[in-house]
XYZ file of N, CA and C in Angstrom:
747
model
N 54.709 -40.847 175.090
C 54.039 -42.153 175.104
C 54.916 -43.197 175.790
N 54.285 -44.070 176.570
C 54.969 -45.145 177.278
C 54.662 -46.456 176.551
N 55.719 -47.177 176.133
C 55.533 -48.456 175.449
C 56.014 -49.576 176.357
N 55.106 -50.513 176.629
C 55.424 -51.653 177.492
C 55.501 -52.919 176.649
N 56.601 -53.675 176.815
C 56.737 -54.953 176.110
C 56.992 -56.047 177.140
N 57.134 -57.282 176.691
C 57.176 -58.402 177.640
C 58.558 -58.696 178.225
N 59.564 -57.923 177.849
C 60.898 -58.118 178.389
C 61.806 -58.973 177.527
N 61.246 -59.686 176.558
C 62.047 -60.531 175.679
C 62.550 -59.725 174.486
N 63.578 -60.251 173.803
C 64.079 -59.577 172.602
C 63.048 -59.643 171.490
N 62.273 -60.723 171.463
C 61.191 -60.837 170.481
C 60.179 -59.709 170.688
N 59.790 -59.502 171.939
C 58.852 -58.430 172.241
C 59.436 -57.061 171.956
N 60.745 -56.928 172.163
C 61.425 -55.657 171.925
C 61.399 -55.288 170.443
N 61.646 -56.270 169.568
C 61.588 -55.992 168.124
C 60.160 -55.725 167.667
N 59.199 -56.309 168.350
C 57.798 -55.982 168.069
C 57.516 -54.523 168.424
N 58.095 -54.059 169.524
C 57.940 -52.653 169.925
C 58.605 -51.739 168.907
N 59.772 -52.131 168.417
C 60.463 -51.351 167.383
C 59.619 -51.270 166.113
N 59.002 -52.385 165.734
C 58.128 -52.414 164.553
C 56.969 -51.423 164.717
N 56.365 -51.407 165.896
C 55.243 -50.493 166.159
C 55.697 -49.040 166.064
N 56.874 -48.751 166.595
C 57.398 -47.388 166.579
C 57.668 -46.925 165.146
N 58.307 -47.782 164.362
C 58.626 -47.425 162.981
C 57.377 -47.308 162.119
N 56.454 -48.225 162.304
C 55.231 -48.224 161.504
C 54.387 -46.989 161.762
N 54.303 -46.585 163.021
C 53.446 -45.451 163.392
C 54.208 -44.126 163.494
N 55.526 -44.190 163.243
C 56.370 -42.986 163.231
C 56.196 -42.162 164.512
N 56.379 -42.820 165.631
C 56.223 -42.150 166.915
C 57.563 -42.073 167.648
N 57.641 -41.180 168.607
C 58.837 -41.028 169.437
C 58.427 -41.207 170.898
N 58.517 -42.428 171.426
C 58.073 -42.682 172.805
C 58.964 -41.998 173.830
N 58.391 -41.688 174.985
C 59.154 -41.116 176.086
C 59.846 -42.192 176.912
N 59.250 -43.384 176.877
C 59.771 -44.472 177.703
C 59.412 -45.811 177.074
N 60.367 -46.749 177.112
C 60.124 -48.121 176.672
C 60.601 -49.033 177.790
N 59.758 -49.953 178.229
C 60.143 -50.813 179.350
C 59.252 -52.046 179.415
N 59.755 -53.078 180.080
C 58.928 -54.265 180.353
C 58.185 -54.105 181.668
N 58.443 -52.995 182.374
C 57.750 -52.717 183.628
C 56.442 -51.988 183.357
N 55.484 -52.144 184.233
C 54.188 -51.499 184.056
C 54.316 -49.984 184.160
N 53.460 -49.290 183.427
C 53.471 -47.831 183.400
C 52.959 -47.253 184.720
N 53.837 -46.558 185.428
C 53.447 -45.913 186.674
C 53.373 -44.395 186.515
N 53.526 -43.951 185.254
C 53.502 -42.520 184.987
C 52.147 -42.111 184.409
N 51.830 -40.869 184.572
C 50.547 -40.354 184.070
C 50.687 -39.914 182.616
N 51.077 -40.861 181.756
C 51.210 -40.580 180.329
C 50.540 -41.693 179.529
N 50.234 -41.371 178.287
C 49.595 -42.354 177.404
C 50.511 -43.560 177.243
N 49.921 -44.748 177.287
C 50.734 -45.959 177.174
C 50.072 -46.979 176.261
N 50.898 -47.886 175.755
C 50.404 -48.987 174.927
C 51.227 -50.231 175.244
N 50.557 -51.368 175.338
C 51.228 -52.629 175.623
C 51.392 -53.411 174.327
N 52.621 -53.796 174.030
C 52.926 -54.513 172.800
C 52.919 -56.017 173.057
N 52.118 -56.737 172.296
C 52.091 -58.197 172.375
C 53.117 -58.774 171.407
N 53.836 -59.783 171.860
C 54.881 -60.386 171.037
C 54.274 -61.249 169.929
N 54.764 -61.043 168.714
C 54.296 -61.785 167.546
C 55.513 -62.334 166.816
N 55.612 -63.655 166.678
C 56.804 -64.278 166.103
C 56.998 -63.890 164.639
N 55.921 -63.678 163.900
C 56.051 -63.286 162.489
C 56.668 -61.901 162.354
N 56.232 -60.994 163.225
C 56.802 -59.640 163.210
C 58.261 -59.689 163.652
N 58.559 -60.515 164.636
C 59.942 -60.660 165.088
C 60.837 -61.148 163.947
N 60.406 -62.182 163.232
C 61.197 -62.710 162.121
C 61.358 -61.672 161.015
N 60.291 -60.935 160.748
C 60.358 -59.881 159.726
C 61.367 -58.806 160.118
N 61.301 -58.340 161.378
C 62.198 -57.287 161.839
C 63.647 -57.767 161.887
N 63.855 -59.027 162.245
C 65.210 -59.586 162.265
C 65.826 -59.536 160.875
N 65.065 -59.985 159.881
C 65.552 -59.971 158.495
C 65.749 -58.546 157.998
N 64.818 -57.671 158.339
C 64.882 -56.272 157.904
C 66.129 -55.574 158.448
N 66.421 -55.778 159.716
C 67.594 -55.137 160.312
C 68.898 -55.694 159.742
N 68.945 -56.993 159.483
C 70.149 -57.599 158.907
C 70.434 -57.053 157.506
N 69.355 -56.742 156.767
C 69.519 -56.188 155.425
C 69.869 -54.706 155.449
N 69.455 -54.011 156.492
C 69.463 -52.552 156.470
C 70.608 -51.886 157.210
N 71.179 -52.564 158.197
C 72.272 -51.950 158.963
C 73.462 -52.908 159.017
N 74.612 -52.379 159.420
C 75.831 -53.192 159.472
C 75.772 -54.198 160.611
N 76.587 -55.233 160.483
C 76.648 -56.249 161.548
C 77.178 -55.643 162.844
N 78.058 -54.646 162.722
C 78.579 -53.973 163.917
C 77.476 -53.203 164.636
N 76.625 -52.532 163.874
C 75.514 -51.796 164.482
C 74.534 -52.750 165.159
N 74.266 -53.885 164.516
C 73.380 -54.889 165.121
C 73.981 -55.446 166.410
N 75.281 -55.664 166.379
C 75.991 -56.157 167.569
C 75.816 -55.182 168.735
N 76.035 -53.919 168.485
C 75.918 -52.903 169.536
C 74.471 -52.763 170.013
N 73.542 -52.815 169.081
C 72.121 -52.725 169.406
C 71.699 -53.847 170.343
N 72.083 -55.068 170.008
C 71.696 -56.236 170.814
C 72.382 -56.217 172.176
N 73.663 -55.876 172.200
C 74.388 -55.834 173.471
C 73.857 -54.727 174.377
N 73.451 -53.616 173.795
C 72.848 -52.545 174.591
C 71.546 -53.031 175.214
N 70.753 -53.782 174.437
C 69.504 -54.351 174.958
C 69.767 -55.273 176.142
N 70.867 -56.008 176.119
C 71.190 -56.969 177.174
C 71.791 -56.321 178.421
N 72.093 -55.032 178.342
C 72.726 -54.355 179.469
C 71.722 -54.102 180.595
N 72.230 -53.699 181.751
C 71.378 -53.510 182.921
C 71.102 -52.031 183.216
N 71.421 -51.155 182.267
C 71.221 -49.730 182.497
C 69.743 -49.352 182.370
N 69.315 -48.441 183.198
C 67.906 -48.077 183.287
C 67.348 -47.549 181.971
N 68.144 -46.803 181.223
C 67.657 -46.164 179.994
C 67.954 -46.951 178.732
N 68.406 -48.192 178.872
C 68.905 -48.939 177.712
C 67.844 -49.247 176.665
N 66.585 -49.472 177.064
C 65.542 -49.818 176.100
C 65.277 -48.684 175.121
N 65.108 -47.494 175.634
C 64.864 -46.339 174.775
C 66.120 -45.964 174.002
N 67.271 -46.066 174.655
C 68.540 -45.716 174.015
C 68.823 -46.600 172.807
N 68.643 -47.918 172.954
C 68.923 -48.843 171.851
C 67.978 -48.603 170.678
N 66.718 -48.256 170.956
C 65.762 -47.938 169.889
C 66.201 -46.683 169.141
N 66.608 -45.666 169.884
C 67.088 -44.431 169.255
C 68.313 -44.704 168.380
N 69.182 -45.572 168.872
C 70.403 -45.905 168.133
C 70.078 -46.624 166.827
N 69.201 -47.623 166.876
C 68.927 -48.395 165.662
C 68.155 -47.565 164.640
N 67.327 -46.643 165.106
C 66.636 -45.736 164.176
C 67.653 -44.832 163.487
N 68.636 -44.378 164.245
C 69.716 -43.568 163.672
C 70.539 -44.389 162.685
N 70.769 -45.663 163.020
C 71.523 -46.553 162.131
C 70.764 -46.824 160.838
N 69.438 -46.915 160.921
C 68.623 -47.124 159.716
C 68.661 -45.886 158.815
N 68.788 -44.732 159.442
C 68.825 -43.470 158.681
C 70.200 -43.238 158.070
N 71.246 -43.595 158.810
C 72.617 -43.387 158.334
C 73.409 -44.698 158.488
N 73.085 -45.727 157.715
C 73.682 -47.053 157.915
C 75.199 -47.114 157.725
N 75.737 -46.291 156.864
C 77.175 -46.347 156.589
C 77.987 -45.410 157.477
N 77.315 -44.441 158.067
C 78.037 -43.415 158.819
C 77.852 -43.501 160.327
N 76.893 -44.288 160.795
C 76.513 -44.296 162.208
C 77.692 -44.565 163.146
N 78.560 -45.491 162.785
C 79.648 -45.859 163.679
C 80.776 -44.830 163.708
N 80.686 -43.825 162.844
C 81.678 -42.748 162.853
C 81.208 -41.530 163.643
N 79.960 -41.586 164.142
C 79.416 -40.467 164.915
C 79.884 -40.556 166.375
N 81.161 -40.392 166.564
C 81.740 -40.613 167.889
C 81.443 -39.502 168.885
N 80.876 -38.397 168.408
C 80.517 -37.307 169.324
C 79.022 -37.269 169.619
N 78.269 -38.163 169.001
C 76.835 -38.233 169.227
C 76.563 -38.939 170.557
N 75.735 -38.324 171.421
C 75.484 -38.878 172.750
C 74.885 -40.274 172.706
N 73.994 -40.495 171.735
C 73.372 -41.820 171.606
C 74.426 -42.866 171.277
N 75.270 -42.574 170.308
C 76.313 -43.514 169.894
C 77.330 -43.732 171.015
N 77.694 -42.673 171.713
C 78.656 -42.769 172.817
C 78.146 -43.721 173.898
N 76.888 -43.536 174.298
C 76.328 -44.374 175.373
C 76.109 -45.815 174.938
N 75.670 -46.018 173.694
C 75.495 -47.382 173.192
C 76.847 -48.091 173.141
N 77.873 -47.396 172.694
C 79.223 -47.980 172.674
C 79.656 -48.382 174.081
N 79.384 -47.516 175.045
C 79.775 -47.775 176.436
C 79.026 -48.988 176.990
N 77.716 -49.042 176.789
C 76.916 -50.151 177.305
C 77.313 -51.462 176.639
N 77.500 -51.394 175.323
C 77.845 -52.592 174.560
C 79.183 -53.165 175.010
N 80.156 -52.307 175.239
C 81.480 -52.763 175.672
C 81.420 -53.423 177.039
N 80.605 -52.881 177.933
C 80.494 -53.463 179.271
C 79.878 -54.860 179.223
N 78.877 -55.031 178.364
C 78.247 -56.349 178.220
C 79.234 -57.341 177.613
N 79.960 -56.909 176.572
C 80.947 -57.780 175.927
C 82.045 -58.176 176.895
N 82.502 -57.215 177.684
C 83.570 -57.478 178.647
C 83.114 -58.467 179.714
N 81.909 -58.279 180.225
C 81.421 -59.168 181.283
C 81.174 -60.575 180.747
N 80.613 -60.686 179.543
C 80.366 -62.017 178.989
C 81.688 -62.753 178.752
N 82.700 -62.028 178.292
C 84.019 -62.650 178.084
C 84.631 -63.072 179.417
N 84.473 -62.245 180.435
C 85.007 -62.557 181.762
C 84.394 -63.845 182.313
N 83.080 -64.027 182.103
C 82.415 -65.199 182.669
C 82.774 -66.494 181.950
N 83.288 -66.402 180.740
C 83.752 -67.614 180.075
C 84.918 -68.233 180.835
N 85.622 -67.390 181.592
C 86.775 -67.882 182.331
C 86.497 -68.227 183.781
N 85.457 -67.649 184.379
C 85.237 -67.879 185.817
C 84.020 -68.746 186.123
N 83.234 -69.064 185.130
C 82.040 -69.874 185.362
C 82.443 -71.286 185.788
N 81.861 -71.774 186.879
C 82.198 -73.088 187.414
C 80.966 -74.000 187.418
N 81.147 -75.221 186.973
C 80.072 -76.208 186.987
C 80.256 -77.174 188.154
N 79.115 -77.659 188.672
C 79.103 -78.699 189.701
C 78.298 -79.885 189.173
N 78.786 -81.074 189.386
C 78.078 -82.263 188.937
C 77.047 -82.676 189.977
N 75.782 -82.709 189.548
C 74.691 -83.110 190.442
C 74.453 -84.613 190.346
N 73.705 -85.134 191.299
C 73.418 -86.569 191.302
C 72.546 -87.001 190.126
N 71.829 -86.035 189.538
C 70.998 -86.370 188.377
C 71.788 -86.292 187.072
N 73.124 -86.193 187.178
C 74.037 -86.147 186.029
C 73.928 -84.867 185.204
N 73.406 -83.815 185.801
C 73.448 -82.492 185.192
C 74.621 -81.724 185.797
N 75.297 -80.962 184.966
C 76.291 -80.018 185.467
C 75.575 -78.684 185.679
N 75.749 -78.128 186.861
C 75.011 -76.910 187.231
C 75.971 -75.783 187.584
N 75.646 -74.590 187.079
C 76.448 -73.413 187.421
C 75.513 -72.248 187.744
N 75.802 -71.586 188.853
C 75.035 -70.397 189.229
C 75.925 -69.175 189.095
N 75.403 -68.141 188.414
C 76.174 -66.925 188.210
C 75.343 -65.716 188.634
N 76.023 -64.600 188.890
C 75.352 -63.361 189.288
C 75.903 -62.179 188.499
N 75.715 -62.186 187.199
C 76.258 -61.084 186.388
C 75.413 -59.815 186.507
N 76.014 -58.693 186.189
C 75.275 -57.434 186.180
C 74.339 -57.369 184.974
N 74.816 -57.882 183.860
C 74.061 -57.808 182.608
C 73.496 -59.172 182.206
N 72.599 -59.152 181.257
C 71.932 -60.384 180.817
C 72.816 -61.089 179.785
N 73.778 -61.858 180.260
C 74.795 -62.414 179.364
C 74.554 -63.860 178.958
N 73.569 -64.515 179.543
C 73.334 -65.932 179.217
C 73.151 -66.178 177.710
N 72.391 -65.330 176.980
C 72.282 -65.568 175.538
C 73.617 -65.471 174.794
N 74.588 -64.764 175.374
C 75.885 -64.575 174.717
C 76.862 -65.702 175.016
N 76.800 -66.295 176.204
C 77.801 -67.292 176.589
C 77.346 -68.731 176.366
N 76.053 -68.938 176.146
C 75.521 -70.308 176.073
C 76.127 -71.129 174.945
N 76.255 -70.538 173.754
C 76.776 -71.294 172.606
C 78.214 -71.745 172.814
N 78.963 -70.983 173.583
C 80.342 -71.381 173.902
C 80.342 -72.721 174.632
N 79.431 -72.877 175.585
C 79.393 -74.109 176.369
C 78.690 -75.242 175.614
N 77.842 -74.898 174.665
C 77.276 -75.926 173.791
C 78.402 -76.616 173.023
N 79.377 -75.816 172.566
C 80.509 -76.373 171.821
C 81.476 -77.112 172.745
N 81.702 -76.558 173.922
C 82.688 -77.147 174.835
C 82.150 -78.375 175.570
N 80.843 -78.378 175.853
C 80.240 -79.471 176.632
C 79.074 -80.087 175.861
N 79.324 -80.389 174.612
C 78.247 -80.854 173.736
C 77.715 -82.229 174.104
N 78.501 -83.024 174.821
C 78.069 -84.381 175.180
C 77.545 -84.480 176.608
N 77.388 -83.347 177.266
C 76.915 -83.334 178.650
C 75.562 -82.617 178.744
N 74.854 -82.863 179.835
C 73.649 -82.091 180.157
C 74.027 -81.041 181.205
N 73.626 -79.798 180.984
C 74.037 -78.752 181.926
C 73.008 -77.626 182.023
N 73.130 -76.885 183.113
C 72.269 -75.726 183.376
C 73.151 -74.575 183.837
N 72.961 -73.411 183.234
C 73.587 -72.189 183.724
C 72.455 -71.295 184.209
N 72.482 -70.973 185.477
C 71.403 -70.197 186.088
C 71.897 -68.810 186.486
N 71.260 -67.785 185.938
C 71.551 -66.393 186.284
C 70.606 -65.983 187.410
N 71.151 -65.948 188.618
C 70.334 -65.677 189.802
C 69.812 -64.241 189.819
N 70.579 -63.300 189.281
C 70.163 -61.894 189.296
C 68.964 -61.624 188.398
N 68.922 -62.298 187.252
C 67.855 -62.051 186.274
C 66.844 -63.193 186.201
N 67.037 -64.222 187.043
C 66.140 -65.390 187.065
C 65.953 -65.979 185.667
N 67.096 -66.166 184.996
C 67.093 -66.749 183.655
C 68.048 -67.939 183.641
N 67.728 -68.936 182.829
C 68.583 -70.118 182.756
C 68.745 -70.589 181.325
N 69.923 -71.125 181.056
C 70.180 -71.849 179.816
C 70.237 -73.325 180.191
N 69.376 -74.125 179.585
C 69.308 -75.553 179.895
C 69.661 -76.343 178.637
N 70.712 -77.149 178.744
C 71.163 -77.969 177.622
C 70.965 -79.429 177.993
N 70.044 -80.074 177.317
C 69.700 -81.467 177.623
C 69.497 -82.237 176.337
N 70.223 -83.348 176.224
C 70.139 -84.224 175.044
C 70.338 -83.425 173.759
N 71.367 -82.568 173.802
C 71.819 -81.769 172.653
C 70.809 -80.712 172.201
N 69.899 -80.346 173.082
C 68.954 -79.266 172.806
C 69.136 -78.144 173.820
N 69.285 -76.919 173.314
C 69.480 -75.760 174.185
C 68.209 -74.936 174.248
N 67.796 -74.577 175.458
C 66.658 -73.681 175.645
C 67.040 -72.614 176.660
N 66.626 -71.389 176.407
C 66.939 -70.255 177.276
C 65.636 -69.554 177.629
N 65.438 -69.291 178.899
C 64.207 -68.621 179.294
C 64.221 -68.219 180.752
N 63.181 -67.508 181.152
C 63.038 -67.088 182.540
C 62.620 -68.281 183.391
N 63.118 -68.328 184.612
C 62.849 -69.431 185.522
C 62.147 -68.895 186.771
N 60.995 -69.464 187.090
C 60.278 -69.057 188.303
C 60.790 -69.809 189.522
N 61.118 -71.093 189.312
C 61.650 -71.850 190.442
C 62.318 -73.124 189.945
N 63.171 -73.693 190.814
C 63.852 -74.948 190.511
C 63.398 -76.047 191.484
N 62.168 -75.951 191.924
C 61.683 -76.860 192.962
C 61.710 -78.320 192.525
N 61.577 -78.573 191.224
C 61.500 -79.948 190.751
C 62.868 -80.548 190.399
N 63.944 -79.790 190.658
C 65.274 -80.279 190.324
C 66.028 -80.647 191.601
N 66.644 -81.811 191.578
C 67.428 -82.281 192.722
C 68.823 -81.659 192.640
N 69.149 -80.794 193.606
C 70.421 -80.090 193.584
C 71.484 -80.744 194.461
N 71.262 -81.993 194.871
C 72.283 -82.694 195.640
C 73.495 -82.948 194.747
N 74.671 -82.682 195.286
C 75.897 -82.883 194.532
C 76.278 -84.360 194.486
N 76.888 -84.769 193.392
C 77.461 -86.099 193.270
C 78.573 -86.240 194.313
N 78.706 -87.422 194.895
C 79.689 -87.623 195.961
C 81.111 -87.312 195.499
N 81.438 -87.686 194.276
C 82.777 -87.390 193.753
C 82.992 -85.883 193.638
N 81.916 -85.146 193.304
C 82.006 -83.688 193.188
C 82.380 -83.071 194.536
N 81.769 -83.558 195.603
C 82.075 -83.053 196.949
C 83.547 -83.310 197.282
N 84.015 -84.490 196.904
C 85.408 -84.853 197.158
C 86.365 -83.957 196.375
N 86.070 -83.747 195.092
C 86.928 -82.902 194.264
C 86.942 -81.457 194.760
N 85.812 -80.996 195.262
C 85.756 -79.632 195.804
C 86.697 -79.501 197.005
N 86.691 -80.507 197.860
C 87.565 -80.480 199.031
C 89.036 -80.523 198.614
N 89.330 -81.343 197.606
C 90.702 -81.404 197.085
C 91.140 -80.054 196.555
N 90.230 -79.412 195.807
C 90.562 -78.128 195.189
C 90.794 -77.046 196.258
N 89.963 -77.038 197.293
C 90.132 -76.063 198.375
C 91.474 -76.256 199.079
N 91.826 -77.526 199.333
C 93.097 -77.811 200.009
C 94.276 -77.412 199.124
N 94.160 -77.690 197.829
C 95.236 -77.314 196.899
C 95.388 -75.796 196.851
N 94.261 -75.102 196.758
C 94.273 -73.634 196.703
C 94.919 -73.058 197.962
N 94.572 -73.626 199.097
C 95.121 -73.151 200.371
C 96.612 -73.458 200.473
N 97.026 -74.611 199.950
C 98.426 -75.028 200.079
C 99.374 -74.180 199.236
N 98.894 -73.647 198.116
C 99.787 -72.850 197.256
C 99.746 -71.366 197.578
N 98.812 -70.962 198.447
C 98.716 -69.543 198.796
C 99.866 -69.145 199.721
N 100.281 -67.893 199.588
C 101.360 -67.356 200.427
C 100.773 -66.245 201.279
N 100.672 -66.507 202.553
C 100.003 -65.586 203.474
C 100.601 -64.187 203.432
N 101.922 -64.097 203.346
C 102.606 -62.809 203.368
C 102.328 -61.981 202.116
N 101.892 -62.626 201.051
C 101.623 -61.915 199.804
C 100.132 -61.675 199.552
N 99.331 -61.955 200.552
C 97.889 -61.757 200.401
C 97.572 -60.284 200.161
N 96.794 -60.016 199.097
C 96.465 -58.632 198.725
C 95.030 -58.602 198.190
N 94.068 -58.410 199.083
C 92.660 -58.452 198.689
C 92.297 -57.324 197.725
N 92.931 -56.178 197.882
C 92.638 -55.064 196.973
C 93.016 -55.422 195.541
N 94.162 -56.035 195.362
C 94.596 -56.452 194.031
C 93.681 -57.539 193.487
N 93.289 -58.476 194.342
C 92.389 -59.559 193.916
C 91.067 -59.004 193.409
N 90.554 -57.987 194.099
C 89.276 -57.390 193.704
C 89.389 -56.638 192.388
N 90.599 -56.154 192.073
C 90.802 -55.498 190.779
C 90.695 -56.498 189.638
N 91.220 -57.698 189.867
C 91.166 -58.738 188.840
C 89.829 -59.482 188.846
N 89.266 -59.657 190.026
C 88.023 -60.399 190.181
C 87.092 -59.636 191.125
N 86.085 -58.948 190.601
C 85.174 -58.170 191.463
C 84.609 -59.024 192.599
N 84.504 -58.408 193.755
C 84.079 -59.116 194.971
C 82.696 -59.752 194.814
N 81.809 -59.145 194.023
C 80.446 -59.669 193.866
C 80.428 -61.044 193.198
N 81.517 -61.436 192.538
C 81.578 -62.743 191.889
C 82.123 -63.831 192.816
N 82.692 -63.454 193.935
C 83.420 -64.412 194.773
C 82.535 -65.518 195.337
N 81.277 -65.211 195.604
C 80.435 -66.192 196.297
C 80.204 -67.466 195.495
N 80.464 -67.441 194.182
C 80.280 -68.635 193.355
C 81.599 -69.342 193.041
N 82.692 -68.899 193.677
C 83.992 -69.531 193.473
C 84.261 -70.517 194.608
N 84.462 -71.760 194.275
C 84.608 -72.828 195.264
C 85.733 -72.543 196.253
N 86.861 -72.054 195.751
C 88.032 -71.892 196.605
C 87.931 -70.713 197.570
N 86.973 -69.820 197.334
C 86.848 -68.634 198.182
C 85.600 -68.694 199.058
N 84.480 -69.039 198.448
C 83.212 -69.039 199.185
C 83.118 -70.239 200.117
N 82.283 -70.097 201.130
C 82.007 -71.219 202.032
C 80.890 -72.059 201.426
N 81.237 -73.277 200.991
C 80.281 -74.105 200.279
C 79.778 -75.245 201.153
N 78.523 -75.605 200.864
C 77.925 -76.786 201.510
C 77.795 -77.862 200.465
N 77.370 -79.048 200.897
C 77.185 -80.114 199.921
C 75.944 -79.974 199.080
N 75.098 -78.999 199.413
C 73.919 -78.703 198.598
C 73.999 -77.261 198.152
N 73.396 -76.973 196.985
C 73.396 -75.605 196.474
C 72.306 -74.819 197.161
């Protein structure tokens, strides 16, 4: 059976509820439309079921298992939707022993996916850069492999609680928008109504930073291979000192 949900975590827990209630073992779970010649069902998101499942899982499995389950869901691996469901069902069956099943393929892969998401979200806390726009919003564009915005947003709520800001995940078309002390996270179709012109002081500071970065660099010690080990090349385009920037985003 193919189970299709809306791509949100709310919809995902609704799919889990359907699976547990009907005691079925789906062949595939995805937010993508069914292109296979197998029986399928589309799950509609219901907030009451989501709240029920959230409470049920918190009561029934360890916080560590929930952490791994959620991080696996946020990963970018093709099989993560079905894998995370299999893992949480196993955790519900063996709540005290699940994390000791280190030879179980499901547990091994969930651990691997979860660690990659945790590592990437931690990495972005250090490399994420904001730009001040003329509309007094701080804007940051990122291109992570995994869906990390739900994990990093609260960090910036605490650090930039008196500012208005947007973190935009270009790869997943998702944004965290913090305005007047309210945080909202969701999918973004377009930013056509937002003025992305940089504040004049921001342009000046960017130029200062580039000149400073260039002045302290030592040409003879340049080692791009080492730099890529510390900072993957796919992240470079959003770094002011490395990428070629214009006055508009």
